Amino acid sequence: MRERLLAAEKVTAIRWQGGVLHLLDQRLLPSEERWLACDNVAQVAEAIRDMAVRGASAIGIVAAYGLVLAVEERLAQGGDWEMDLEEDFLLLAEARPTAANLFWALNRMRERLQRLRADEDVLAALDAEAVAIHESDREANLTMAQHGIELIRRHQGNAQTLLTYGNAGALASGGFGTALGVIRAGYLEGMVERVYAGETRPWLQGSRLTAWELANEGIPVTLCADSALAHLMKTKGITWVVVGADCIAANGDMASKIGTYQLAVSAMHHGVRFMVVAPSSSIDFNLATGEDIPLEERAADELLDIGGTRVAPDVEVFNPVFDVTPADLIDVIVTERGIVERPDTAKLAQLLCRKRLH
């Protein structure tokens, strides 16, 4: 199965070549495929903040490469480069506050710095660590895809009709995707008949990115307005909602794209199973519940304007871009370390314990 999944990889959004980070600019898709070249940490932070790159896993990977560029800059400047580097850690950390993978990747890079031997090349060591973070995410995607399709097979068998929201595909990760990785694998195994994708306003990640990824791979996809999703569950025989996560608290509450919470409420009402697919690096045990997850709010223009044209009156705007889905609305969390059904603190702690043992 792994070989079939690898053969199906068609989209790459992150490339590290010759000490330059190349990012597929997701703000322009699907009308234009343009790559950004980042050769300093400020450009990387800007790409994360302005959503040229997005998706929790992808943000973490890109931040790791950003630290490599930062170290290169600091070493060239001389002085106390390690102290100066703290400014770069902070710059990247503040770019998107909700993505747990961002802080996980930065912490991993910091830990690698702390383990440096006196005879090691600093830049080479951090470059290798960033590449390892990237490659491990790709491997995690493949494992999660296999776990996810086993769940689907076990509960409903073939000819599934799935619903997804936001974009948790190859564009949002270092490889095959999280939620879309499961969907891709299910289609390859003949278990997925059709996928419904919500637009995901206001950035339209569902229509611009998810529909684009699925259509490019020949997977039957139907786009629908976000306000039609409950109606779809009632009328179209949806069997699973499959989504990604930007952060998972210790008790299993999870933050994802705004609108996911109401989707989970509708799924429970209609008896549709709700699957969250995310790497274990998205779990933050420093956050006891979803109430502790910092939820990013963005500029008013994202709601007042469409394509740069003002479509609403000049009124007060509330624009949170994430919401929290309580654990009791989640049927299963799929990670590369295993599956957690009906998640709670004890089950997630056991999962992370298994991770440490590995």
Short mmCIF file of C-alpha atoms in Angstrom, two decimals:
data_model
loop_
_atom_site.label_atom_id
_atom_site.label_comp_id
_atom_site.label_asym_id
_atom_site.label_seq_id
_atom_site.Cartn_x
_atom_site.Cartn_y
_atom_site.Cartn_z
CA MET A 1 0.00 0.00 0.00
CA ARG A 2 2.84 2.39 0.86
CA GLU A 3 4.27 2.11 -2.65
CA ARG A 4 0.90 2.94 -4.19
CA LEU A 5 0.60 6.00 -1.99
CA LEU A 6 4.09 7.17 -2.91
CA ALA A 7 3.30 6.74 -6.59
CA ALA A 8 0.18 8.89 -6.13
CA GLU A 9 2.09 11.91 -4.78
CA LYS A 10 1.61 14.70 -7.30
CA VAL A 11 1.66 17.96 -5.34
CA THR A 12 4.69 19.45 -3.62
CA ALA A 13 4.45 22.80 -1.85
CA ILE A 14 7.86 23.03 -0.12
CA ARG A 15 11.31 22.68 -1.67
CA TRP A 16 14.67 23.21 0.02
CA GLN A 17 17.36 23.65 -2.60
CA GLY A 18 20.84 25.13 -2.30
CA GLY A 19 20.10 26.90 0.95
CA VAL A 20 16.97 28.60 -0.44
CA LEU A 21 13.43 27.78 0.63
CA HIS A 22 10.98 27.61 -2.27
CA LEU A 23 7.26 27.81 -1.46
CA LEU A 24 4.29 27.32 -3.76
CA ASP A 25 2.31 30.51 -3.16
CA GLN A 26 -1.09 29.24 -2.02
CA ARG A 27 -2.69 32.68 -2.18
CA LEU A 28 -2.68 32.48 -5.97
CA LEU A 29 -3.99 28.95 -6.48
CA PRO A 30 -5.70 27.62 -8.50
CA SER A 31 -5.42 30.38 -11.11
CA GLU A 32 -1.63 30.65 -10.95
CA GLU A 33 1.18 28.40 -9.77
CA ARG A 34 3.95 30.70 -8.62
CA TRP A 35 6.90 29.83 -6.39
CA LEU A 36 8.36 32.17 -3.77
CA ALA A 37 12.08 32.02 -3.04
CA CYS A 38 12.97 32.80 0.59
CA ASP A 39 16.61 33.28 1.49
CA ASN A 40 16.21 34.94 4.88
CA VAL A 41 14.15 34.40 8.01
CA ALA A 42 12.12 37.60 7.61
CA GLN A 43 10.80 36.38 4.26
CA VAL A 44 9.88 33.02 5.80
CA ALA A 45 7.98 34.66 8.66
CA GLU A 46 6.15 36.89 6.19
CA ALA A 47 5.19 33.89 4.04
CA ILE A 48 3.71 32.17 7.11
CA ARG A 49 1.95 35.28 8.41
CA ASP A 50 0.47 36.23 5.00
CA MET A 51 -0.61 32.62 4.28
CA ALA A 52 1.55 32.08 1.24
CA VAL A 53 2.20 28.84 3.13
CA ARG A 54 -0.47 27.44 5.44
CA GLY A 55 -1.49 24.25 7.19
CA ALA A 56 -0.08 23.30 10.58
CA SER A 57 2.42 20.69 9.37
CA ALA A 58 3.68 22.84 6.51
CA ILE A 59 4.10 25.84 8.81
CA GLY A 60 6.24 23.77 11.19
CA ILE A 61 8.45 22.49 8.38
CA VAL A 62 8.88 25.94 6.88
CA ALA A 63 9.72 27.43 10.29
CA ALA A 64 12.47 24.83 10.74
CA TYR A 65 14.02 25.84 7.43
CA GLY A 66 13.57 29.48 8.44
CA LEU A 67 15.75 28.82 11.50
CA VAL A 68 18.49 27.45 9.25
CA LEU A 69 18.41 30.67 7.23
CA ALA A 70 18.42 32.68 10.47
CA VAL A 71 21.51 30.89 11.77
CA GLU A 72 23.29 31.47 8.46
CA GLU A 73 22.52 35.20 8.73
CA ARG A 74 23.58 35.44 12.38
CA LEU A 75 26.85 33.59 11.81
CA ALA A 76 27.69 35.95 8.94
CA GLN A 77 27.01 38.97 11.17
CA GLY A 78 29.31 37.73 13.93
CA GLY A 79 28.88 38.75 17.55
CA ASP A 80 26.81 36.73 20.02
CA TRP A 81 24.83 34.93 17.34
CA GLU A 82 23.06 32.57 19.75
CA MET A 83 21.62 35.44 21.76
CA ASP A 84 20.66 37.31 18.59
CA LEU A 85 18.95 34.16 17.28
CA GLU A 86 16.30 34.50 20.00
CA GLU A 87 14.82 37.36 17.98
CA ASP A 88 14.38 34.99 15.05
CA PHE A 89 12.73 32.32 17.20
CA LEU A 90 10.26 34.95 18.40
CA LEU A 91 9.65 36.30 14.88
CA LEU A 92 8.67 32.86 13.62
CA ALA A 93 6.67 31.93 16.73
CA GLU A 94 4.49 35.01 16.40
CA ALA A 95 3.71 34.43 12.71
CA ARG A 96 0.71 32.09 13.35
CA PRO A 97 -0.16 31.57 17.04
CA THR A 98 -2.60 28.63 16.74
CA ALA A 99 -0.46 26.08 14.86
CA ALA A 100 0.99 23.69 17.46
CA ASN A 101 3.37 22.23 14.89
CA LEU A 102 5.07 25.62 14.56
CA PHE A 103 6.12 25.62 18.22
CA TRP A 104 6.94 21.91 18.13
CA ALA A 105 9.32 22.42 15.20
CA LEU A 106 10.94 25.48 16.78
CA ASN A 107 11.45 23.59 20.04
CA ARG A 108 13.01 20.68 18.17
CA MET A 109 15.42 23.04 16.41
CA ARG A 110 16.28 24.67 19.75
CA GLU A 111 16.94 21.27 21.31
CA ARG A 112 19.27 20.39 18.43
CA LEU A 113 21.20 23.59 19.05
CA GLN A 114 21.55 22.64 22.71
CA ARG A 115 22.96 19.21 21.77
CA LEU A 116 25.67 20.58 19.49
CA ARG A 117 29.15 19.21 20.07
CA ALA A 118 32.09 21.55 20.01
CA ASP A 119 33.41 19.98 16.79
CA GLU A 120 30.08 20.11 14.90
CA ASP A 121 29.25 22.45 12.04
CA VAL A 122 26.28 24.44 13.38
CA LEU A 123 24.72 25.19 10.02
CA ALA A 124 25.09 21.63 8.72
CA ALA A 125 23.57 20.20 11.91
CA LEU A 126 20.50 22.44 11.78
CA ASP A 127 20.08 21.91 8.05
CA ALA A 128 20.01 18.14 8.65
CA GLU A 129 17.49 18.57 11.48
CA ALA A 130 15.13 20.64 9.32
CA VAL A 131 15.35 18.08 6.52
CA ALA A 132 14.61 15.32 9.06
CA ILE A 133 11.50 17.21 10.25
CA HIS A 134 10.35 17.50 6.64
CA GLU A 135 10.97 13.84 5.84
CA SER A 136 9.37 12.59 9.06
CA ASP A 137 6.19 14.52 8.25
CA ARG A 138 6.05 12.85 4.85
CA GLU A 139 6.40 9.44 6.47
CA ALA A 140 3.77 10.32 9.07
CA ASN A 141 1.34 11.25 6.30
CA LEU A 142 1.69 7.82 4.73
CA THR A 143 1.18 6.03 8.04
CA MET A 144 -1.87 8.13 8.93
CA ALA A 145 -3.40 7.41 5.53
CA GLN A 146 -3.11 3.68 6.13
CA HIS A 147 -4.58 3.95 9.65
CA GLY A 148 -7.45 6.06 8.37
CA ILE A 149 -8.54 3.75 5.59
CA GLU A 150 -8.51 0.78 7.96
CA LEU A 151 -10.99 2.67 10.14
CA ILE A 152 -13.22 3.44 7.18
CA ARG A 153 -13.07 -0.17 6.00
CA ARG A 154 -13.87 -1.46 9.49
CA HIS A 155 -16.89 0.76 10.06
CA GLN A 156 -18.59 1.04 6.67
CA GLY A 157 -16.69 -0.84 3.97
CA ASN A 158 -16.62 0.31 0.35
CA ALA A 159 -18.44 3.01 -1.65
CA GLN A 160 -18.05 5.76 0.96
CA THR A 161 -19.26 9.32 0.56
CA LEU A 162 -16.96 11.60 2.54
CA LEU A 163 -17.10 15.25 3.54
CA THR A 164 -14.05 17.40 4.21
CA TYR A 165 -13.48 21.00 5.17
CA GLY A 166 -10.57 23.40 4.91
CA ASN A 167 -7.44 22.05 3.30
CA ALA A 168 -5.44 19.30 4.98
CA GLY A 169 -3.78 17.95 1.88
CA ALA A 170 -0.35 17.93 0.28
CA LEU A 171 -0.39 21.74 0.22
CA ALA A 172 -0.71 21.81 4.01
CA SER A 173 1.97 19.24 4.80
CA GLY A 174 5.33 17.85 3.82
CA GLY A 175 3.91 15.04 1.73
CA PHE A 176 0.64 13.21 1.11
CA GLY A 177 -1.57 15.22 3.42
CA THR A 178 -3.41 14.41 6.65
CA ALA A 179 -7.19 14.40 6.09
CA LEU A 180 -6.76 14.37 2.32
CA GLY A 181 -4.12 11.68 2.72
CA VAL A 182 -6.78 9.38 4.19
CA ILE A 183 -9.21 10.37 1.44
CA ARG A 184 -6.61 9.76 -1.29
CA ALA A 185 -5.74 6.37 0.16
CA GLY A 186 -9.41 5.44 0.44
CA TYR A 187 -9.95 6.32 -3.21
CA LEU A 188 -6.93 4.27 -4.30
CA GLU A 189 -8.38 1.30 -2.38
CA GLY A 190 -11.76 1.67 -4.09
CA MET A 191 -13.53 2.68 -0.89
CA VAL A 192 -14.39 6.30 -1.74
CA GLU A 193 -17.13 7.01 -4.25
CA ARG A 194 -17.35 10.79 -3.85
CA VAL A 195 -15.94 13.61 -1.75
CA TYR A 196 -17.87 16.73 -0.83
CA ALA A 197 -15.77 19.79 0.00
CA GLY A 198 -17.01 22.91 1.75
CA GLU A 199 -15.79 26.24 0.36
CA THR A 200 -14.26 27.20 3.73
CA ARG A 201 -14.76 30.94 3.85
CA PRO A 202 -13.31 33.51 4.05
CA TRP A 203 -10.04 32.25 2.50
CA LEU A 204 -11.77 29.55 0.45
CA GLN A 205 -9.21 26.84 1.20
CA GLY A 206 -11.82 24.23 0.30
CA SER A 207 -12.70 25.57 -3.11
CA ARG A 208 -9.32 26.98 -4.14
CA LEU A 209 -7.06 24.27 -2.69
CA THR A 210 -8.86 21.06 -1.70
CA ALA A 211 -11.06 20.91 -4.80
CA TRP A 212 -7.97 21.68 -6.91
CA GLU A 213 -5.93 18.89 -5.31
CA LEU A 214 -8.68 16.28 -5.62
CA ALA A 215 -9.70 17.22 -9.17
CA ASN A 216 -6.08 17.08 -10.33
CA GLU A 217 -5.93 13.47 -9.14
CA GLY A 218 -9.21 12.44 -10.74
CA ILE A 219 -10.97 11.96 -7.40
CA PRO A 220 -14.71 12.74 -7.76
CA VAL A 221 -15.25 15.95 -5.81
CA THR A 222 -18.34 18.13 -5.40
CA LEU A 223 -17.91 21.64 -4.07
CA CYS A 224 -20.62 23.12 -1.90
CA ALA A 225 -21.31 26.26 0.12
CA ASP A 226 -20.41 26.02 3.79
CA SER A 227 -24.04 26.71 4.66
CA ALA A 228 -25.10 23.55 2.76
CA LEU A 229 -23.05 21.09 4.81
CA ALA A 230 -25.74 20.09 7.33
CA HIS A 231 -28.18 19.64 4.45
CA LEU A 232 -25.65 17.37 2.73
CA MET A 233 -25.41 15.16 5.80
CA LYS A 234 -29.18 14.85 5.83
CA THR A 235 -29.63 14.11 2.12
CA LYS A 236 -26.44 12.73 0.51
CA GLY A 237 -25.56 9.71 2.64
CA ILE A 238 -22.35 11.15 4.08
CA THR A 239 -20.61 8.44 6.12
CA TRP A 240 -17.55 10.28 7.45
CA VAL A 241 -16.42 13.84 8.01
CA VAL A 242 -12.61 13.85 7.69
CA VAL A 243 -10.70 16.98 8.76
CA GLY A 244 -7.25 18.04 9.89
CA ALA A 245 -6.26 19.87 13.09
CA ASP A 246 -3.98 22.79 13.84
CA CYS A 247 -3.74 22.04 17.54
CA ILE A 248 -5.03 19.29 19.87
CA ALA A 249 -5.25 19.94 23.61
CA ALA A 250 -4.44 17.31 26.24
CA ASN A 251 -8.10 16.32 26.66
CA GLY A 252 -8.74 15.84 22.92
CA ASP A 253 -10.36 19.19 22.18
CA MET A 254 -8.98 20.41 18.89
CA ALA A 255 -8.65 23.68 16.98
CA SER A 256 -9.18 23.72 13.25
CA LYS A 257 -10.43 26.00 10.51
CA ILE A 258 -13.33 28.20 11.59
CA GLY A 259 -16.56 26.35 10.89
CA THR A 260 -15.26 22.93 11.92
CA TYR A 261 -17.04 23.11 15.28
CA GLN A 262 -20.48 23.59 13.74
CA LEU A 263 -19.66 20.80 11.28
CA ALA A 264 -18.97 18.44 14.20
CA VAL A 265 -22.23 19.41 15.88
CA SER A 266 -24.13 18.65 12.66
CA ALA A 267 -22.27 15.36 12.24
CA MET A 268 -23.28 14.17 15.71
CA HIS A 269 -26.91 15.15 15.08
CA HIS A 270 -27.00 13.20 11.82
CA GLY A 271 -25.08 10.15 13.05
CA VAL A 272 -22.10 10.86 10.77
CA ARG A 273 -18.72 9.75 12.13
CA PHE A 274 -16.17 12.52 12.67
CA MET A 275 -12.46 11.80 12.05
CA VAL A 276 -9.57 14.13 12.87
CA VAL A 277 -6.28 13.33 11.14
CA ALA A 278 -3.14 15.02 12.49
CA PRO A 279 0.45 14.15 13.40
CA SER A 280 1.26 13.64 17.06
CA SER A 281 3.24 16.89 16.93
CA SER A 282 -0.14 18.67 16.83
CA ILE A 283 -0.88 17.47 20.38
CA ASP A 284 0.16 19.99 23.02
CA PHE A 285 -0.04 18.63 26.57
CA ASN A 286 0.75 22.09 27.91
CA LEU A 287 -2.83 22.98 26.94
CA ALA A 288 -5.25 21.20 29.26
CA THR A 289 -8.39 21.89 27.21
CA GLY A 290 -9.48 23.72 24.10
CA GLU A 291 -10.11 26.82 26.20
CA ASP A 292 -6.33 27.18 26.48
CA ILE A 293 -5.67 27.13 22.72
CA PRO A 294 -4.85 30.63 21.39
CA LEU A 295 -7.23 31.35 18.50
CA GLU A 296 -5.94 33.65 15.80
CA GLU A 297 -8.07 36.54 14.57
CA ARG A 298 -7.26 38.19 11.27
CA ALA A 299 -7.90 41.45 9.45
CA ALA A 300 -11.39 42.80 8.76
CA ASP A 301 -10.64 43.11 5.04
CA GLU A 302 -10.81 39.32 4.69
CA LEU A 303 -14.57 39.59 5.31
CA LEU A 304 -15.28 43.05 3.90
CA ASP A 305 -13.51 42.43 0.58
CA ILE A 306 -13.60 39.73 -2.08
CA GLY A 307 -10.68 39.73 -4.50
CA GLY A 308 -9.74 43.24 -3.41
CA THR A 309 -13.23 44.64 -4.07
CA ARG A 310 -15.25 45.95 -1.11
CA VAL A 311 -18.57 44.07 -0.91
CA ALA A 312 -19.78 45.03 2.58
CA PRO A 313 -20.45 48.32 4.39
CA ASP A 314 -17.86 49.70 6.76
CA VAL A 315 -19.02 47.88 9.90
CA GLU A 316 -17.35 46.17 12.83
CA VAL A 317 -15.93 42.76 11.92
CA PHE A 318 -15.23 39.64 13.99
CA ASN A 319 -12.87 37.38 12.03
CA PRO A 320 -11.58 34.39 14.04
CA VAL A 321 -9.93 31.91 11.69
CA PHE A 322 -10.05 28.91 14.04
CA ASP A 323 -12.60 27.40 16.38
CA VAL A 324 -12.43 24.61 18.95
CA THR A 325 -14.26 21.30 18.52
CA PRO A 326 -14.81 19.60 21.91
CA ALA A 327 -13.46 16.07 22.30
CA ASP A 328 -16.94 14.67 22.92
CA LEU A 329 -17.88 15.50 19.32
CA ILE A 330 -14.87 13.61 17.89
CA ASP A 331 -15.20 9.91 17.10
CA VAL A 332 -11.54 9.30 16.38
CA ILE A 333 -8.18 11.04 16.16
CA VAL A 334 -5.76 9.41 13.71
CA THR A 335 -2.02 10.02 14.18
CA GLU A 336 1.11 8.34 12.88
CA ARG A 337 1.55 6.76 16.33
CA GLY A 338 -1.88 5.18 16.40
CA ILE A 339 -5.61 5.73 16.58
CA VAL A 340 -7.48 7.22 19.55
CA GLU A 341 -11.22 6.58 19.57
CA ARG A 342 -13.43 8.81 21.74
CA PRO A 343 -10.35 10.83 22.79
CA ASP A 344 -9.68 11.99 26.35
CA THR A 345 -6.67 12.96 28.43
CA ALA A 346 -5.76 9.42 29.50
CA LYS A 347 -5.89 8.03 25.95
CA LEU A 348 -3.80 10.86 24.50
CA ALA A 349 -1.27 10.53 27.32
CA GLN A 350 -0.95 6.84 26.52
CA LEU A 351 -0.42 7.71 22.84
CA LEU A 352 2.37 10.16 23.67
CA CYS A 353 3.91 7.61 26.03
CA ARG A 354 4.08 5.17 23.11
CA LYS A 355 5.73 7.91 21.09
CA ARG A 356 8.47 8.37 23.69
CA LEU A 357 9.05 4.63 23.84
CA HIS A 358 9.68 4.62 20.10
#
